[in-house]
Short mmCIF file of C-alpha atoms in Angstrom, two decimals:
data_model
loop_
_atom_site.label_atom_id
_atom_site.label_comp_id
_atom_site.label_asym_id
_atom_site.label_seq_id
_atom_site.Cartn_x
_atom_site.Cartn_y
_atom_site.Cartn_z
CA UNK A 8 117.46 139.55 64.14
CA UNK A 9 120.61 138.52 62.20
CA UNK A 10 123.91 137.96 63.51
CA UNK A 11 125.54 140.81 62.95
CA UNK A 12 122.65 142.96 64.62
CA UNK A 13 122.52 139.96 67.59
CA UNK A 14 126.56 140.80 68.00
CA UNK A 15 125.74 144.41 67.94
CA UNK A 16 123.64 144.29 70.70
CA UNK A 17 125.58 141.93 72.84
CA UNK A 18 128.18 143.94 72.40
CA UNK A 19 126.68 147.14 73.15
CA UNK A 20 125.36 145.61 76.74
CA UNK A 21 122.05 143.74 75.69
CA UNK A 22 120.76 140.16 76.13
CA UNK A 23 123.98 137.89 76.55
CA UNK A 24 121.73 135.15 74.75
CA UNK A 25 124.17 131.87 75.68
CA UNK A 26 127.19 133.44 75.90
CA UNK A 27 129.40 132.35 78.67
CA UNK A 28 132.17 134.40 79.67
CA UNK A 29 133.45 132.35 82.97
CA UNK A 30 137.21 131.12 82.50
CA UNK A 31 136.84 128.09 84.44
CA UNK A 32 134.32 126.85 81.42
CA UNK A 33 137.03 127.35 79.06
CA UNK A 34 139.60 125.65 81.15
CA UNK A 35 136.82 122.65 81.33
CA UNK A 36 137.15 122.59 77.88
CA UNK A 37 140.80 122.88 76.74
CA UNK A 38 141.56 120.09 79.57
CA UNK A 39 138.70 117.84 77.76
CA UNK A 40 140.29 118.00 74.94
CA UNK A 41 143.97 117.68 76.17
CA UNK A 42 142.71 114.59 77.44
CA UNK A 43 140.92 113.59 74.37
CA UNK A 44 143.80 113.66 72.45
CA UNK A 45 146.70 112.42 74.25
CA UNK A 46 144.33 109.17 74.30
CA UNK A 47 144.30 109.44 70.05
CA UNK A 48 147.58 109.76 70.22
CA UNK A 49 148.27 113.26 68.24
CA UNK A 50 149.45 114.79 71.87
CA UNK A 51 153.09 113.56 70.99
CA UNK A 52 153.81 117.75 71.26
CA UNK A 53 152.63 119.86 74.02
CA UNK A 54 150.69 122.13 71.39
CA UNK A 55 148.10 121.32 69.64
CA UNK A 56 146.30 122.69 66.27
CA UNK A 57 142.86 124.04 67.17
CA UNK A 58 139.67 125.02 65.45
CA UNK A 59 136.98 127.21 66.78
CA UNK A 60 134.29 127.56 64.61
CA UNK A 61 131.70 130.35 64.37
CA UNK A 62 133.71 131.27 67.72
CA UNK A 63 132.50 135.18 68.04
CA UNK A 64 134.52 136.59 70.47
CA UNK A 65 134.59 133.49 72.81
CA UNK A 66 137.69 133.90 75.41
CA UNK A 67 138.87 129.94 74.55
CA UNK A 68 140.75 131.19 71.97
CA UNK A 69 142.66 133.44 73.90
CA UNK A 70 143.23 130.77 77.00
CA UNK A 71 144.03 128.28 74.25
CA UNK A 72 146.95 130.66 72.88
CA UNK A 73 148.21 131.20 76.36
CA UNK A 74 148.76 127.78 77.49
CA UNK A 75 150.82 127.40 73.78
CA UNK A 76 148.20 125.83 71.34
CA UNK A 77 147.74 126.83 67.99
CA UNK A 78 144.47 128.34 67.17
CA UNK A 79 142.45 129.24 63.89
CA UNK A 80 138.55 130.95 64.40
CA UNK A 81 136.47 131.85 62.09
CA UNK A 82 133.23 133.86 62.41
CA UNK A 83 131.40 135.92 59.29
CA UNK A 84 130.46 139.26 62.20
CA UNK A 85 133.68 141.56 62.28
CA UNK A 86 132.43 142.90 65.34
CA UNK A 87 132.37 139.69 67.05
CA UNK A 88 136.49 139.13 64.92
CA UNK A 89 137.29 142.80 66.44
CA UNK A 90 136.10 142.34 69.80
CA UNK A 91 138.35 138.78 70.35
CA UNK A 92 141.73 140.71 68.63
CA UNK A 93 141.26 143.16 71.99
CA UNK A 94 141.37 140.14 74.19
CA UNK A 95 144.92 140.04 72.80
CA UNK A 96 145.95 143.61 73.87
CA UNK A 97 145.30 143.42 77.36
CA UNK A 98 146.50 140.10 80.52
CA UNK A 99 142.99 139.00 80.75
CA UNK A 100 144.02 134.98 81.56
CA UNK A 101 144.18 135.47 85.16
CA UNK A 102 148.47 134.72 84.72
CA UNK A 103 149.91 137.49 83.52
CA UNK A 104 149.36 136.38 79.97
CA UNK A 105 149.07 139.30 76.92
CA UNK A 106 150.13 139.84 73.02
CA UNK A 107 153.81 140.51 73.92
CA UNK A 108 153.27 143.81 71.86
CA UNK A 109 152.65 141.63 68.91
CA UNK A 110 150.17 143.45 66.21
CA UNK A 111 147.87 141.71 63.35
CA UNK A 112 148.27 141.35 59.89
CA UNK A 113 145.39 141.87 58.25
CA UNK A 114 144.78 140.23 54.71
CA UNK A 115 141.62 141.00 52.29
CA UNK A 116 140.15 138.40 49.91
CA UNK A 117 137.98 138.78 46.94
CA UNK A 118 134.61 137.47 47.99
CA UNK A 119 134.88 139.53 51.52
CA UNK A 120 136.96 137.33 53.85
CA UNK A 121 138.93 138.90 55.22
CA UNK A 122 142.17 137.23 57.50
CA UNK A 123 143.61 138.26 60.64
CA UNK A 124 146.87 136.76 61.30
CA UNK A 125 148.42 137.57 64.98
CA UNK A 126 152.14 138.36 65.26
CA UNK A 127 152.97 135.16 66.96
CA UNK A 128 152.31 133.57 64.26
CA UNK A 129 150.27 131.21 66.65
CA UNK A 130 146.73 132.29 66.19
CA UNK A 131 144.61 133.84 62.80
CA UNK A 132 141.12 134.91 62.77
CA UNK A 133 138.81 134.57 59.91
CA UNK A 134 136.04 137.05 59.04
CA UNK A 135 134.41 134.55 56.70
CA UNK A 136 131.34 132.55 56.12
CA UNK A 137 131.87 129.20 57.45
CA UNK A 138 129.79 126.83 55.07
CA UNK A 139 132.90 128.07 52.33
CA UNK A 140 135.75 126.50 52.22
CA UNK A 141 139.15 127.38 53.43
CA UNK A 142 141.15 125.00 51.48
CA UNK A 143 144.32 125.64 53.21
CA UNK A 144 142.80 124.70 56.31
CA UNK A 145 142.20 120.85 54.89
CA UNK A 146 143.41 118.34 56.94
CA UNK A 147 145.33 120.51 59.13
CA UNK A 148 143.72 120.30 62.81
CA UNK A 149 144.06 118.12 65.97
CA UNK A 150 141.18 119.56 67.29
CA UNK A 151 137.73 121.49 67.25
CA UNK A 152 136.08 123.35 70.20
CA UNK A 153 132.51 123.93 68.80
CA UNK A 154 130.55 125.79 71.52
CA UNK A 155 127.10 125.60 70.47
CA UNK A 156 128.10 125.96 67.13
CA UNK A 157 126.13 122.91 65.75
CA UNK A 158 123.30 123.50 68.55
CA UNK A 159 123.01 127.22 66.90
CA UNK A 160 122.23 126.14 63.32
CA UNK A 161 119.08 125.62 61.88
CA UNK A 162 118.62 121.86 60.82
CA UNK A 163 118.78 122.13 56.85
CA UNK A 164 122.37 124.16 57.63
CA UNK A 165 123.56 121.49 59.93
CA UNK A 166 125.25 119.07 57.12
CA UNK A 167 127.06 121.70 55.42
CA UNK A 168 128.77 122.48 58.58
CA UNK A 169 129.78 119.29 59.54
CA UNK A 170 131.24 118.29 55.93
CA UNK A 171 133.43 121.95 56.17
CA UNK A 172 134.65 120.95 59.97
CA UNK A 173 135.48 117.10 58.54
CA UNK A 174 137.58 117.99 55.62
CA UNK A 175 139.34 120.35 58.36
CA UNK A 176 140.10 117.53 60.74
CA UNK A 177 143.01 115.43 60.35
CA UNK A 178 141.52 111.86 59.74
CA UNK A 179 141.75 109.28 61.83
CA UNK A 180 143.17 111.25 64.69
CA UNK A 181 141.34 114.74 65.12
CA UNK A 182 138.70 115.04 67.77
CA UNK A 183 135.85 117.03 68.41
CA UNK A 184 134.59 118.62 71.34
CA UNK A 185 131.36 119.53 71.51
CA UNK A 186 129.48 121.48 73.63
CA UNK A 187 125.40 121.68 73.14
CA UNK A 188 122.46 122.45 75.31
CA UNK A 189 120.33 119.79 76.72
CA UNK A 190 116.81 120.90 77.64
CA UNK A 191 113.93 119.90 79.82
CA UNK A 192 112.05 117.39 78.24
CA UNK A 193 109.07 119.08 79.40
CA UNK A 194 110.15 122.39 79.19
CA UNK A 195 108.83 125.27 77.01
CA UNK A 196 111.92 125.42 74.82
CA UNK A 197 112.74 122.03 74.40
CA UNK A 198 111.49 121.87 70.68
CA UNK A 199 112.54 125.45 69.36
CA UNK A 200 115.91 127.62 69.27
CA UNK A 201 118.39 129.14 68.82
CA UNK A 202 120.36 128.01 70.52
CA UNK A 203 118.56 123.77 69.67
CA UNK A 204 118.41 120.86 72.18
CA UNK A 205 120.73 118.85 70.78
CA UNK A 206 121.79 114.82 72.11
CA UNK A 207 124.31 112.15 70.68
CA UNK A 208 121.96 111.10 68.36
CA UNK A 209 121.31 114.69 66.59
CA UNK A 210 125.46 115.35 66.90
CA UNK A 211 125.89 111.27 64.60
CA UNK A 212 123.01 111.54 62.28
CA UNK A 213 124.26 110.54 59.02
CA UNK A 214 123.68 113.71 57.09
CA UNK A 215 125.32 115.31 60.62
CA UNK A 216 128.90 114.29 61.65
CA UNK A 217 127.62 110.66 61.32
CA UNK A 218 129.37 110.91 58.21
CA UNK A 219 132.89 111.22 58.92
CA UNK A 220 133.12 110.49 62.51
CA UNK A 221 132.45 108.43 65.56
CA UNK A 222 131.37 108.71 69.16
CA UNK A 223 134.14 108.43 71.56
CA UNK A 224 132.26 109.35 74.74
CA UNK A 225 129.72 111.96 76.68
CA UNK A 226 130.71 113.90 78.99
CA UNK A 227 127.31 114.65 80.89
CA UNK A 228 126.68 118.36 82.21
CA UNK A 229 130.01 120.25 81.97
CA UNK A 230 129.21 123.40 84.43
CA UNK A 231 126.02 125.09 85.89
CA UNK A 232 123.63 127.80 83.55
CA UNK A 233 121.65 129.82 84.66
CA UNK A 234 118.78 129.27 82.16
CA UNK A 235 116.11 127.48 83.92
CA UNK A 236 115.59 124.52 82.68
CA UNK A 237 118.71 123.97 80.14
CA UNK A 238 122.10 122.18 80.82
CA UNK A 239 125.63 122.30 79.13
CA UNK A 240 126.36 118.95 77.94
CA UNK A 241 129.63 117.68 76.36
CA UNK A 242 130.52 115.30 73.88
CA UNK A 243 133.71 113.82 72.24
CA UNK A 244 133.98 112.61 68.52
CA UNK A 245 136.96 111.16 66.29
CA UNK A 246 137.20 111.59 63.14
CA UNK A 247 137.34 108.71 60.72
CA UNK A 248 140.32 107.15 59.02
CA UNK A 249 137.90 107.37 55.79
CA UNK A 250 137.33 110.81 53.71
#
């Protein structure tokens, strides 16, 4: 099944697959990375320029904008693009929080991307494949939320992605945060996916983020699944000084 039928059918009410919808997750996860940063130093402002790759329509993005952050996501499934822009339209933060009656621009591109900009000027959404670059995007981010992004790619895709989210990251202060699933060592599912087991040592393989960053720190199991057998794991990288 490809993506766009795997979105169709999430949306529509099927399997969920590793989708987690709980706010306090996303909370985990913006505070990790608040924290993460102030200790790189790039927290001088309150906000903070964020990256959510192959995001679907994962609330984060939403949160994010609430608490003030800027925030860029791209995904290639427009179902998956549509279904985040209603997260805008409706107070679904548990504050209050909405679009202020803002609308989206929408821009097309030749080769099919197509951009969402919100009218707060604080958050854009990219229908686009995420292996091509965005060149205004270079060097432009303090940080990356990658929720089983990296864990959901098949090996041979794995460097591409990590070269596009390096050249996105400001050097020598942008960090990661990544979020991946650790399974079983003897469990059935250990060795097959999507979404992959995926430790430190898969995350700084050379051809991986190895590359262009370093390991700051784990943060061991972030909040309970309920796949048997599977845990969500964090981890913290900073990008190098180097290109």
């Amino acid at each position: 099944m490809g993506w766009s039928a795997t979105w169709k059918d999430i949306l529509n009410g099927g399997n969920p697959r590793w989708k987690v919808t709980d706010l306090s997750s996303k909370k985990i996860a913006l505070g990790h990375i608040m924290h993460a940063s102030k200790e790189d130093g790039v927290a001088s402002s309150p906000s903070l320029n964020i990256l959510c790759p192959l995001a679907g329509d994962d609330e984060f993005v939403h949160h994010a904008w609430t608490k003030g952050h800027r925030v860029v996501a791209i995904d290639l499934v427009p179902a998956a693009v549509e279904a985040m822009r209603n997260q805008f339209s409706v107070a679904n933060d548990g504050d209050g929080s909405d679009d202020g009656g803002n609308c989206w621009l929408k821009e097309e591109r030749s080769g099919g991307t197509v951009v969402w900009r919100h009218g707060s000027g604080t958050v854009t959404l990219y229908e686009s494949d995420m292996l091509a670059p965005l060149p205004e995007l270079e060097g432009t981010f303090d940080a990356v939320y990658d929720k089983d992004s990296f864990g959901a790619l098949d090996l041979h895709m794995r460097p591409k992605y990590c070269e596009r989210i390096a050249a996105y990251v400001k050097p020598g202060a942008g960090i990661l945060y990544a979020e991946v699933k650790y399974k079983d060592v003897d469990g059935p599912g250990r060795k097959s996916g999507p979404p992959y087991h995926v430790e430190k040592e898969d995350l700084m393989e050379q051809g991986n983020f190895g590359a262009a960053f370093e390991y700051v720190a784990g943060l061991g199991e972030l909040y309970k699944l309920t796949i048997p057998g599977v845990r969500q794991t964090g981890h913290i990288l900073r990008r190098c000084a180097r290109k």
